[in-house]
Coordinates of C-alpha atoms in Angstrom, one line a residue:
M239 CA 0.0 0.0 0.0
T240 CA 2.9 2.4 0.9
N241 CA 4.6 1.6 -2.4
V242 CA 1.5 2.1 -4.5
H243 CA 0.8 5.4 -2.8
A244 CA 4.4 6.5 -3.4
A245 CA 4.0 5.7 -7.1
L246 CA 0.8 7.7 -7.2
A247 CA 2.4 10.6 -5.4
R248 CA 5.3 10.7 -8.0
L249 CA 2.6 11.2 -10.7
N250 CA 0.7 13.8 -8.6
L251 CA -2.3 11.4 -8.4
D252 CA -2.3 10.7 -4.7
K253 CA -4.9 13.3 -3.9
A254 CA -7.3 11.8 -6.5
V255 CA -6.6 8.1 -6.0
K256 CA -6.7 6.6 -2.5
V257 CA -5.1 3.3 -1.6
S258 CA -6.7 0.9 0.9
S259 CA -7.2 -2.8 1.5
P260 CA -10.5 -4.3 2.8
I261 CA -10.7 -6.2 6.1
A262 CA -13.1 -9.0 6.9
L263 CA -14.8 -9.3 10.3
T264 CA -12.6 -12.4 10.8
A265 CA -9.9 -9.8 11.6
L266 CA -11.7 -9.3 14.9
A267 CA -10.9 -11.5 18.0
S268 CA -14.3 -10.4 19.5
S269 CA -17.3 -8.7 18.0
Y270 CA -20.0 -9.2 20.6
P271 CA -21.1 -7.1 22.3
P272 CA -19.9 -4.3 20.0
S273 CA -18.3 -2.5 23.0
A274 CA -16.0 -5.5 23.3
G275 CA -14.8 -5.3 19.7
A276 CA -11.0 -6.0 19.4
F277 CA -8.6 -7.0 16.6
R278 CA -6.8 -10.3 16.8
E279 CA -3.5 -10.2 18.6
D280 CA -1.6 -11.3 15.6
L281 CA -3.1 -8.4 13.5
A282 CA -3.6 -5.5 16.0
Q283 CA -0.1 -4.1 16.3
A284 CA 1.6 -5.8 13.3
V285 CA -1.0 -5.0 10.6
M286 CA -3.9 -2.9 11.7
K287 CA -2.2 -0.1 13.6
P288 CA 0.4 0.7 10.8
M289 CA -2.4 0.4 8.3
L290 CA -4.6 2.9 10.2
D291 CA -1.7 5.2 10.5
F292 CA -1.2 5.0 6.7
L293 CA -5.0 5.6 6.1
A294 CA -5.0 8.6 8.4
Q295 CA -1.8 10.1 6.9
T296 CA -3.0 9.7 3.3
G297 CA -6.7 10.6 3.8
S298 CA -7.8 7.1 2.7
Y299 CA -10.6 4.8 3.9
L300 CA -10.9 1.8 6.2
M301 CA -12.8 -0.7 4.0
V302 CA -14.8 -3.3 5.8
N303 CA -16.5 -6.4 4.4
A304 CA -19.4 -7.1 6.6
Y305 CA -22.0 -9.9 6.2
P306 CA -24.7 -10.2 8.8
F307 CA -25.9 -13.3 6.9
F308 CA -23.0 -15.4 8.2
A309 CA -23.6 -14.4 11.8
Y310 CA -27.4 -15.0 11.5
S311 CA -26.9 -18.3 9.7
G312 CA -24.5 -19.6 12.3
S313 CA -26.7 -18.6 15.2
A314 CA -30.3 -18.4 14.0
D315 CA -31.5 -19.7 17.3
L316 CA -30.0 -16.7 19.0
I317 CA -30.3 -13.9 16.4
S318 CA -33.6 -12.5 15.2
L319 CA -34.1 -12.6 11.4
D320 CA -35.8 -9.2 11.7
Y321 CA -32.7 -7.8 13.5
A322 CA -30.5 -9.1 10.6
L323 CA -32.8 -7.7 7.9
F324 CA -33.4 -4.1 9.2
R325 CA -37.0 -4.9 10.0
P326 CA -38.8 -3.7 13.1
N327 CA -37.6 -5.6 16.2
A328 CA -37.1 -5.2 19.9
G329 CA -33.4 -4.4 19.5
V330 CA -30.4 -5.7 21.4
L331 CA -28.9 -3.8 24.3
D332 CA -25.1 -3.6 24.6
P333 CA -24.5 -4.0 28.4
G334 CA -21.0 -2.5 28.1
S335 CA -22.0 0.8 26.4
G336 CA -25.8 1.0 27.2
L337 CA -26.4 1.5 23.4
K338 CA -29.4 -0.2 21.8
Y339 CA -29.0 -1.9 18.4
L340 CA -31.8 -2.3 15.9
S341 CA -29.7 -4.0 13.2
L342 CA -27.0 -6.6 13.1
L343 CA -24.9 -4.6 10.6
D344 CA -24.8 -1.7 13.0
A345 CA -23.5 -4.0 15.7
Q346 CA -20.8 -5.4 13.5
L347 CA -19.6 -2.0 12.3
D348 CA -19.5 -0.7 15.9
A349 CA -17.4 -3.7 16.9
V350 CA -14.9 -2.5 14.2
F351 CA -15.1 1.1 15.5
T352 CA -14.4 -0.1 19.0
A353 CA -11.5 -2.2 17.9
V354 CA -10.1 0.7 16.0
S355 CA -10.4 3.0 19.0
K356 CA -8.3 0.7 21.1
L357 CA -5.4 1.3 18.7
G358 CA -5.5 5.1 18.8
N359 CA -7.6 8.1 17.8
Y360 CA -8.6 7.4 14.2
N361 CA -11.9 9.2 14.2
A362 CA -10.9 11.1 11.0
V363 CA -10.5 7.8 9.0
H364 CA -13.7 7.4 6.9
V365 CA -15.2 3.9 6.9
V366 CA -16.5 2.2 3.8
V367 CA -18.6 -1.0 3.8
S368 CA -16.7 -2.4 0.8
E369 CA -18.8 -5.5 0.6
T370 CA -22.2 -6.6 2.1
G371 CA -25.1 -8.6 0.8
W372 CA -27.4 -11.6 1.4
P373 CA -27.7 -14.8 -0.7
S374 CA -30.9 -15.7 -2.5
K375 CA -30.2 -19.4 -2.2
G376 CA -28.1 -21.7 -0.1
D377 CA -27.4 -25.3 1.1
N378 CA -29.7 -26.9 3.7
K379 CA -27.5 -25.8 6.6
E380 CA -27.3 -22.2 5.3
T381 CA -30.2 -20.9 7.3
G382 CA -31.8 -17.7 6.0
A383 CA -30.5 -18.0 2.4
A384 CA -33.6 -17.1 0.4
A385 CA -34.7 -14.6 -2.3
V386 CA -37.2 -12.9 0.0
N387 CA -34.6 -12.3 2.6
A388 CA -32.0 -11.1 0.1
A389 CA -34.6 -8.6 -1.3
A390 CA -35.4 -7.4 2.2
Y391 CA -31.8 -7.0 3.2
N392 CA -30.6 -5.2 0.1
G393 CA -33.7 -3.0 -0.2
N394 CA -33.9 -2.0 3.4
L395 CA -30.1 -1.3 3.7
V396 CA -30.1 0.9 0.6
R397 CA -33.2 2.7 1.8
R398 CA -31.6 3.3 5.1
V399 CA -28.3 4.6 3.8
L400 CA -29.8 7.0 1.2
S401 CA -32.4 8.2 3.6
G402 CA -29.8 9.8 5.8
N403 CA -29.4 7.1 8.4
A404 CA -26.0 5.8 7.6
G405 CA -24.6 6.2 11.1
T406 CA -24.4 3.7 13.9
P407 CA -25.3 4.0 17.6
R408 CA -21.6 4.5 18.5
R409 CA -21.0 6.8 15.5
P410 CA -24.4 8.3 14.6
D411 CA -22.8 11.0 12.4
A412 CA -20.7 8.6 10.4
D413 CA -21.1 9.1 6.7
I414 CA -20.7 5.5 5.5
D415 CA -20.7 4.5 1.8
V416 CA -21.9 1.0 1.1
Y417 CA -21.1 -1.4 -1.8
L418 CA -23.5 -4.2 -2.3
F419 CA -22.3 -7.7 -3.2
A420 CA -23.2 -8.5 -5.9
L421 CA -24.7 -7.3 -9.1
F422 CA -24.6 -10.8 -10.7
N423 CA -24.6 -14.3 -9.5
E424 CA -21.3 -16.0 -9.9
N425 CA -22.5 -19.3 -11.3
Q426 CA -19.1 -20.9 -11.6
K427 CA -17.8 -20.0 -8.2
P428 CA -16.8 -22.9 -6.0
G429 CA -17.9 -23.4 -2.4
P430 CA -21.3 -23.5 -0.7
T431 CA -24.4 -22.8 -2.8
S432 CA -24.7 -19.3 -1.2
E433 CA -21.4 -18.3 -2.8
R434 CA -22.9 -18.5 -6.2
N435 CA -26.1 -16.7 -5.3
Y436 CA -25.4 -13.2 -4.0
G437 CA -26.4 -11.4 -7.2
V438 CA -29.5 -9.4 -8.0
F439 CA -29.2 -10.7 -11.6
Y440 CA -28.4 -14.1 -13.1
P441 CA -25.5 -14.2 -15.6
N442 CA -28.0 -14.0 -18.4
Q443 CA -29.2 -10.6 -17.0
Q444 CA -32.5 -11.9 -15.8
K445 CA -33.6 -10.7 -12.3
V446 CA -33.1 -13.1 -9.4
Y447 CA -35.7 -11.3 -7.3
D448 CA -37.7 -8.1 -7.5
V449 CA -36.1 -5.2 -5.8
E450 CA -36.1 -1.6 -6.9
F451 CA -33.5 0.8 -5.5
V452 CA -35.7 3.9 -5.3
L453 CA -37.8 5.4 -2.5
G454 CA -40.2 6.1 -5.2
G455 CA -41.8 9.4 -6.5
N456 CA -42.4 12.2 -4.1
S457 CA -42.0 11.3 -0.5
A458 CA -45.3 11.1 1.3
G459 CA -45.3 13.2 4.4
G460 CA -43.1 16.0 2.9
G461 CA -39.4 16.6 3.3
S462 CA -36.6 15.5 1.2
S463 CA -34.2 12.6 1.6
K464 CA -30.7 13.5 2.7
D465 CA -28.0 11.7 0.7
N466 CA -25.7 10.7 3.6
G467 CA -23.5 7.9 2.4
G468 CA -23.5 6.5 -1.1
L469 CA -24.4 3.3 -2.9
G470 CA -22.3 1.3 -5.3
W471 CA -21.9 -2.3 -6.6
Q472 CA -19.1 -4.6 -5.7
D473 CA -18.9 -7.5 -8.2
N474 CA -16.1 -9.7 -9.3
G475 CA -13.4 -7.3 -8.2
G476 CA -15.0 -4.2 -9.7
V477 CA -16.3 -1.3 -7.6
G478 CA -19.2 0.9 -8.7
S479 CA -19.6 4.6 -7.9
G480 CA -19.6 5.3 -4.2
N481 CA -21.8 8.4 -4.5
A482 CA -25.2 7.6 -5.9
P483 CA -27.3 10.6 -6.9
S484 CA -29.9 11.6 -4.4
S485 CA -32.6 10.8 -6.8
T486 CA -31.9 7.1 -6.6
P487 CA -32.3 6.1 -2.9
G488 CA -33.1 2.5 -2.3
G489 CA -35.9 0.2 -1.0
V490 CA -37.9 -2.9 -1.7
K491 CA -40.2 -2.4 -4.6
A492 CA -43.7 -1.6 -3.7
T493 CA -46.2 -3.5 -5.8
S494 CA -49.9 -3.5 -6.3
T495 CA -50.0 -7.3 -6.7
G496 CA -49.4 -10.0 -4.1
E497 CA -49.4 -9.3 -0.4
A498 CA -47.4 -6.4 1.0
W499 CA -47.5 -4.2 4.1
C500 CA -45.9 -0.9 5.0
V501 CA -44.2 -0.6 8.4
A502 CA -42.4 2.1 10.3
N503 CA -38.6 2.3 10.2
A504 CA -37.6 2.7 13.9
M505 CA -34.1 3.8 13.0
V506 CA -35.2 7.3 11.8
G507 CA -36.1 8.2 15.4
Q508 CA -39.2 9.4 17.2
E509 CA -39.3 12.9 15.7
R510 CA -39.4 11.8 12.1
L511 CA -41.9 9.0 12.9
Q512 CA -44.2 11.5 14.6
A513 CA -44.1 13.9 11.7
A514 CA -44.9 11.1 9.3
L515 CA -47.6 9.8 11.6
D516 CA -49.2 13.3 11.8
F517 CA -49.2 13.4 8.0
A518 CA -50.7 9.9 7.5
C519 CA -53.5 10.4 10.0
G520 CA -54.1 14.0 8.9
P521 CA -53.7 15.2 5.3
G522 CA -52.8 11.7 4.1
G523 CA -56.3 10.5 5.0
A524 CA -55.4 7.2 6.7
N525 CA -58.0 5.7 9.0
C526 CA -56.3 5.9 12.4
K527 CA -59.3 5.1 14.6
A528 CA -57.9 1.7 15.6
I529 CA -54.9 3.2 17.3
Q530 CA -56.8 5.7 19.5
P531 CA -57.0 4.9 23.3
G532 CA -59.2 2.0 24.0
A533 CA -59.4 0.9 20.3
A534 CA -58.4 -2.5 19.0
C535 CA -54.8 -1.5 18.0
F536 CA -53.9 1.0 20.6
E537 CA -51.7 -1.6 22.3
P538 CA -48.8 -1.8 22.1
N539 CA -48.8 1.9 22.8
T540 CA -45.5 2.7 21.0
M541 CA -44.6 5.1 18.3
V542 CA -43.4 2.3 16.0
A543 CA -46.6 0.3 16.4
H544 CA -48.9 3.3 15.9
A545 CA -46.9 4.6 12.9
S546 CA -46.8 1.2 11.3
Y547 CA -50.6 0.9 11.5
A548 CA -51.1 4.4 10.0
F549 CA -48.5 4.0 7.3
N550 CA -49.9 0.7 6.3
D551 CA -53.5 2.0 6.1
Y552 CA -52.3 4.9 3.9
Y553 CA -50.3 2.4 1.7
Q554 CA -53.2 0.1 1.2
R555 CA -55.6 3.0 0.5
K556 CA -53.2 4.2 -2.2
G557 CA -53.3 0.9 -3.9
R558 CA -49.8 -0.1 -2.8
T559 CA -48.3 2.0 -5.6
I560 CA -44.6 3.0 -5.8
G561 CA -43.8 5.8 -3.4
T562 CA -46.7 5.4 -1.1
C563 CA -44.7 3.5 1.5
D564 CA -41.9 6.0 1.9
F565 CA -42.7 8.9 4.3
A566 CA -39.2 10.4 3.7
G567 CA -37.5 7.2 4.7
A568 CA -39.6 6.6 7.8
A569 CA -41.3 3.5 6.3
Y570 CA -40.6 0.5 4.1
V571 CA -42.4 -2.5 2.5
V572 CA -42.4 -6.0 3.9
N573 CA -43.8 -9.1 2.3
Q574 CA -44.5 -11.1 5.4
A575 CA -47.5 -10.2 7.6
P576 CA -46.2 -8.0 10.5
K577 CA -47.8 -8.2 13.9
M578 CA -47.8 -5.5 16.5
G579 CA -48.7 -7.3 19.8
K580 CA -52.2 -8.7 19.2
C581 CA -52.9 -6.3 16.4
E582 CA -52.5 -7.6 12.8
L583 CA -52.0 -5.0 10.1
P584 CA -54.5 -5.5 7.3
S585 CA -53.5 -6.2 3.7
T586 CA -56.3 -4.0 2.4
A587 CA -57.7 -0.6 3.4
V588 CA -60.1 -0.7 6.4

């Protein structure tokens, strides 16, 4: 890395071209809870510290390959699938930091941030998720490898990043770029079945599953999406653009056919959920009687539950068309029936 940088500097290209090398989460000796994150002893001082010094000195990026799928598949009895797929969940509390995590990827990234902090002050080093994704197919022992889960993971992740929620509980202001693996299935790749099925497209360019990387139309509820972080494609050694235009934020495709529901995105915070809820139950015309005190869906009395009910009613009334489950990034589409306590969200307008 030092030699390549020196060669670039001789050509006056070192400001435009940055040099880095991605690390896998296997570089960590511990990653759970995130506050206990630490690099392996054989890597910490010999590799990671000099590399971080180099990245800081040259203004380059720490590139991390993070795959929540592997953690979930290996511990599906302990890890919630909703937690792994950015869907509404109860969250996981880190007893060491007191921080609450609503997604497994956040926990993995904060374990890296913690490990880095133990080697020095490298807050100025920008982090890039150089690879992440979810397989659409796997062997019998590869729990969770399925097209519906791949669509949910990729769509919800892109929606989150391009809606201005790229930070983590430990680093809420982090501006993290994400590269999805992969654009195409690698049908001749050896190894487990999952290794050949990370693509959104087959090698013949046909779609593996239906996912559209747009929030869709004008955001219901007003406001504009903030393009914190960028989206690119990582495929067969090639890297796409890290800065996607703000007009192409991501999310699972809304469709007017088949079953689909609209639920609240807890990661945007109470203030944005309240604003979107006020719109849905007011100018948006959603029927919010069921979430009033004493009504059938008042319990659980939480912002996420009430917002999910209102967003879903709005979405169903609008015919589940593209852009009607958005609310400036405060909501997203799921294809499995969500339940909020004893309240079931309807798949049609009520």
